[in-house]
mmCIF file of C-alpha atoms in Angstrom:
data_model
loop_
_atom_site.group_PDB
_atom_site.id
_atom_site.type_symbol
_atom_site.label_atom_id
_atom_site.label_comp_id
_atom_site.label_asym_id
_atom_site.label_seq_id
_atom_site.Cartn_x
_atom_site.Cartn_y
_atom_site.Cartn_z
ATOM 1 C CA MET A 1 -55.055 -53.628 -76.628
ATOM 2 C CA SER A 2 -54.357 -53.535 -72.891
ATOM 3 C CA ASP A 3 -52.275 -56.124 -70.966
ATOM 4 C CA LEU A 4 -54.352 -58.633 -69.154
ATOM 5 C CA GLN A 5 -51.531 -59.849 -66.893
ATOM 6 C CA CYS A 6 -50.413 -58.126 -63.870
ATOM 7 C CA ALA A 7 -47.097 -56.084 -64.072
ATOM 8 C CA ALA A 8 -43.939 -57.425 -62.507
ATOM 9 C CA ARG A 9 -42.682 -54.996 -59.896
ATOM 10 C CA ILE A 10 -38.942 -54.891 -60.155
ATOM 11 C CA VAL A 11 -37.006 -52.956 -57.394
ATOM 12 C CA VAL A 12 -33.718 -52.043 -59.044
ATOM 13 C CA VAL A 13 -30.836 -51.542 -56.685
ATOM 14 C CA ASN A 14 -27.245 -50.592 -57.603
ATOM 15 C CA PRO A 15 -24.268 -51.492 -55.434
ATOM 16 C CA PRO A 16 -24.197 -48.132 -53.728
ATOM 17 C CA GLY A 17 -27.723 -48.631 -52.732
ATOM 18 C CA LEU A 18 -26.613 -51.497 -50.521
ATOM 19 C CA ALA A 19 -24.607 -49.444 -48.173
ATOM 20 C CA ASP A 20 -27.261 -49.821 -45.495
ATOM 21 C CA VAL A 21 -28.846 -53.240 -46.025
ATOM 22 C CA GLY A 22 -30.949 -53.104 -42.821
ATOM 23 C CA TRP A 23 -32.436 -49.735 -43.748
ATOM 24 C CA LEU A 24 -33.114 -50.818 -47.390
ATOM 25 C CA ALA A 25 -34.876 -53.990 -46.086
ATOM 26 C CA SER A 26 -37.035 -52.051 -43.748
ATOM 27 C CA ALA A 27 -37.857 -49.423 -46.474
ATOM 28 C CA ILE A 28 -39.047 -52.075 -48.875
ATOM 29 C CA HIS A 29 -40.609 -54.653 -46.675
ATOM 30 C CA LEU A 30 -44.050 -53.411 -47.557
ATOM 31 C CA GLU A 31 -43.434 -54.539 -51.228
ATOM 32 C CA LYS A 32 -43.662 -58.253 -50.132
ATOM 33 C CA VAL A 33 -40.510 -59.066 -52.086
ATOM 34 C CA GLN A 34 -40.458 -62.733 -53.415
ATOM 35 C CA ALA A 35 -36.691 -62.887 -54.301
ATOM 36 C CA VAL A 36 -33.497 -60.954 -54.721
ATOM 37 C CA TYR A 37 -31.499 -61.378 -57.989
ATOM 38 C CA ALA A 38 -27.942 -60.261 -58.614
ATOM 39 C CA ALA A 39 -26.426 -59.629 -61.956
ATOM 40 C CA ASP A 40 -22.900 -60.770 -63.006
ATOM 41 C CA ASP A 41 -21.664 -57.165 -62.740
ATOM 42 C CA VAL A 42 -22.308 -56.864 -58.949
ATOM 43 C CA PRO A 43 -18.743 -56.937 -57.467
ATOM 44 C CA ASP A 44 -19.659 -57.958 -53.916
ATOM 45 C CA THR A 45 -22.608 -60.266 -53.336
ATOM 46 C CA GLY A 46 -22.316 -60.304 -49.543
ATOM 47 C CA PRO A 47 -24.725 -57.373 -49.221
ATOM 48 C CA VAL A 48 -27.139 -58.953 -51.704
ATOM 49 C CA GLU A 49 -27.232 -62.144 -49.599
ATOM 50 C CA SER A 50 -27.638 -60.004 -46.509
ATOM 51 C CA LEU A 51 -30.679 -58.236 -48.156
ATOM 52 C CA ALA A 52 -32.328 -61.508 -49.005
ATOM 53 C CA ASP A 53 -31.785 -62.860 -45.549
ATOM 54 C CA ASP A 54 -33.227 -59.689 -43.995
ATOM 55 C CA LEU A 55 -36.252 -59.948 -46.316
ATOM 56 C CA GLY A 56 -36.698 -63.736 -45.614
ATOM 57 C CA VAL A 57 -36.446 -64.585 -49.393
ATOM 58 C CA PRO A 58 -34.124 -66.617 -51.601
ATOM 59 C CA SER A 59 -31.171 -64.907 -53.262
ATOM 60 C CA HIS A 60 -30.102 -65.744 -56.815
ATOM 61 C CA LEU A 61 -26.537 -64.818 -57.479
ATOM 62 C CA GLY A 62 -24.602 -64.436 -60.698
ATOM 63 C CA HIS A 63 -27.784 -64.193 -62.792
ATOM 64 C CA GLY A 64 -26.054 -62.922 -65.910
ATOM 65 C CA ASP A 65 -26.921 -59.582 -67.641
ATOM 66 C CA LEU A 66 -29.956 -57.941 -65.970
ATOM 67 C CA SER A 67 -29.911 -54.612 -67.837
ATOM 68 C CA ASP A 68 -33.403 -53.349 -69.030
ATOM 69 C CA GLY A 69 -34.299 -55.345 -72.175
ATOM 70 C CA SER A 70 -31.786 -58.137 -71.628
ATOM 71 C CA GLN A 71 -32.851 -61.810 -71.850
ATOM 72 C CA GLY A 72 -32.085 -62.371 -68.216
ATOM 73 C CA PHE A 73 -34.250 -59.276 -67.158
ATOM 74 C CA GLY A 74 -36.999 -60.649 -69.475
ATOM 75 C CA GLN A 75 -37.013 -63.976 -67.844
ATOM 76 C CA ILE A 76 -37.347 -62.456 -64.256
ATOM 77 C CA VAL A 77 -40.204 -60.375 -65.434
ATOM 78 C CA ASP A 78 -41.999 -63.327 -67.034
ATOM 79 C CA GLN A 79 -41.402 -65.446 -63.946
ATOM 80 C CA HIS A 80 -42.671 -62.756 -61.403
ATOM 81 C CA ARG A 81 -45.779 -61.350 -63.053
ATOM 82 C CA GLY A 82 -47.844 -59.941 -60.300
ATOM 83 C CA GLU A 83 -45.046 -60.129 -57.854
ATOM 84 C CA THR A 84 -42.294 -57.915 -56.560
ATOM 85 C CA VAL A 85 -38.515 -58.947 -56.714
ATOM 86 C CA VAL A 86 -35.361 -57.101 -56.210
ATOM 87 C CA VAL A 87 -32.694 -56.905 -59.059
ATOM 88 C CA VAL A 88 -29.247 -55.712 -57.983
ATOM 89 C CA ARG A 89 -27.116 -54.686 -60.965
ATOM 90 C CA GLY A 90 -24.121 -52.505 -61.750
ATOM 91 C CA GLY A 91 -24.558 -48.687 -61.635
ATOM 92 C CA SER A 92 -23.862 -45.737 -59.556
ATOM 93 C CA ASP A 93 -27.345 -44.571 -58.323
ATOM 94 C CA ALA A 94 -27.759 -44.992 -54.588
ATOM 95 C CA ASP A 95 -31.525 -44.735 -54.525
ATOM 96 C CA PRO A 96 -33.693 -47.837 -55.427
ATOM 97 C CA VAL A 97 -36.093 -47.490 -58.337
ATOM 98 C CA LEU A 98 -39.394 -49.281 -58.811
ATOM 99 C CA LEU A 99 -40.097 -50.478 -62.356
ATOM 100 C CA LEU A 100 -43.463 -51.688 -63.331
ATOM 101 C CA VAL A 101 -43.030 -54.065 -66.328
ATOM 102 C CA ASP A 102 -45.803 -55.590 -68.474
ATOM 103 C CA ALA A 103 -46.576 -56.132 -72.090
ATOM 104 C CA ASP A 104 -47.133 -52.393 -72.595
ATOM 105 C CA GLY A 105 -43.620 -51.444 -71.570
ATOM 106 C CA VAL A 106 -41.813 -50.218 -68.454
ATOM 107 C CA SER A 107 -43.021 -47.442 -66.149
ATOM 108 C CA ARG A 108 -41.595 -46.039 -62.890
ATOM 109 C CA GLY A 109 -43.616 -46.518 -59.756
ATOM 110 C CA THR A 110 -43.285 -45.304 -56.142
ATOM 111 C CA LEU A 111 -41.802 -47.452 -53.454
ATOM 112 C CA GLU A 112 -44.127 -47.113 -50.417
ATOM 113 C CA GLY A 113 -41.299 -47.112 -47.873
ATOM 114 C CA LEU A 114 -39.331 -44.334 -49.739
ATOM 115 C CA ALA A 115 -42.178 -42.039 -50.692
#
């Protein structure tokens, strides 16, 4: 049976991807981001707050474990069905990744500004 709800669009960014916040904000602005969340494992939340400010959306810092499949990640997905949010969590990748999450699972999408 297919999922009747819209997928949550989660832009996952690791701390190295916050090296140029202005560029990142301009690259993902077409996604119409609703909020920026930061996991507990993000060592410096200053760039997270700057990204949220540049996008004109609220930031939610210290949001716990936001790894795939975690309770915190699931809550964000449930709260933002049909919307796009940024999740900043620990990791070494510099490039942001778009995850499309619905009841059928997780798939990778293409970020318009980075394609």
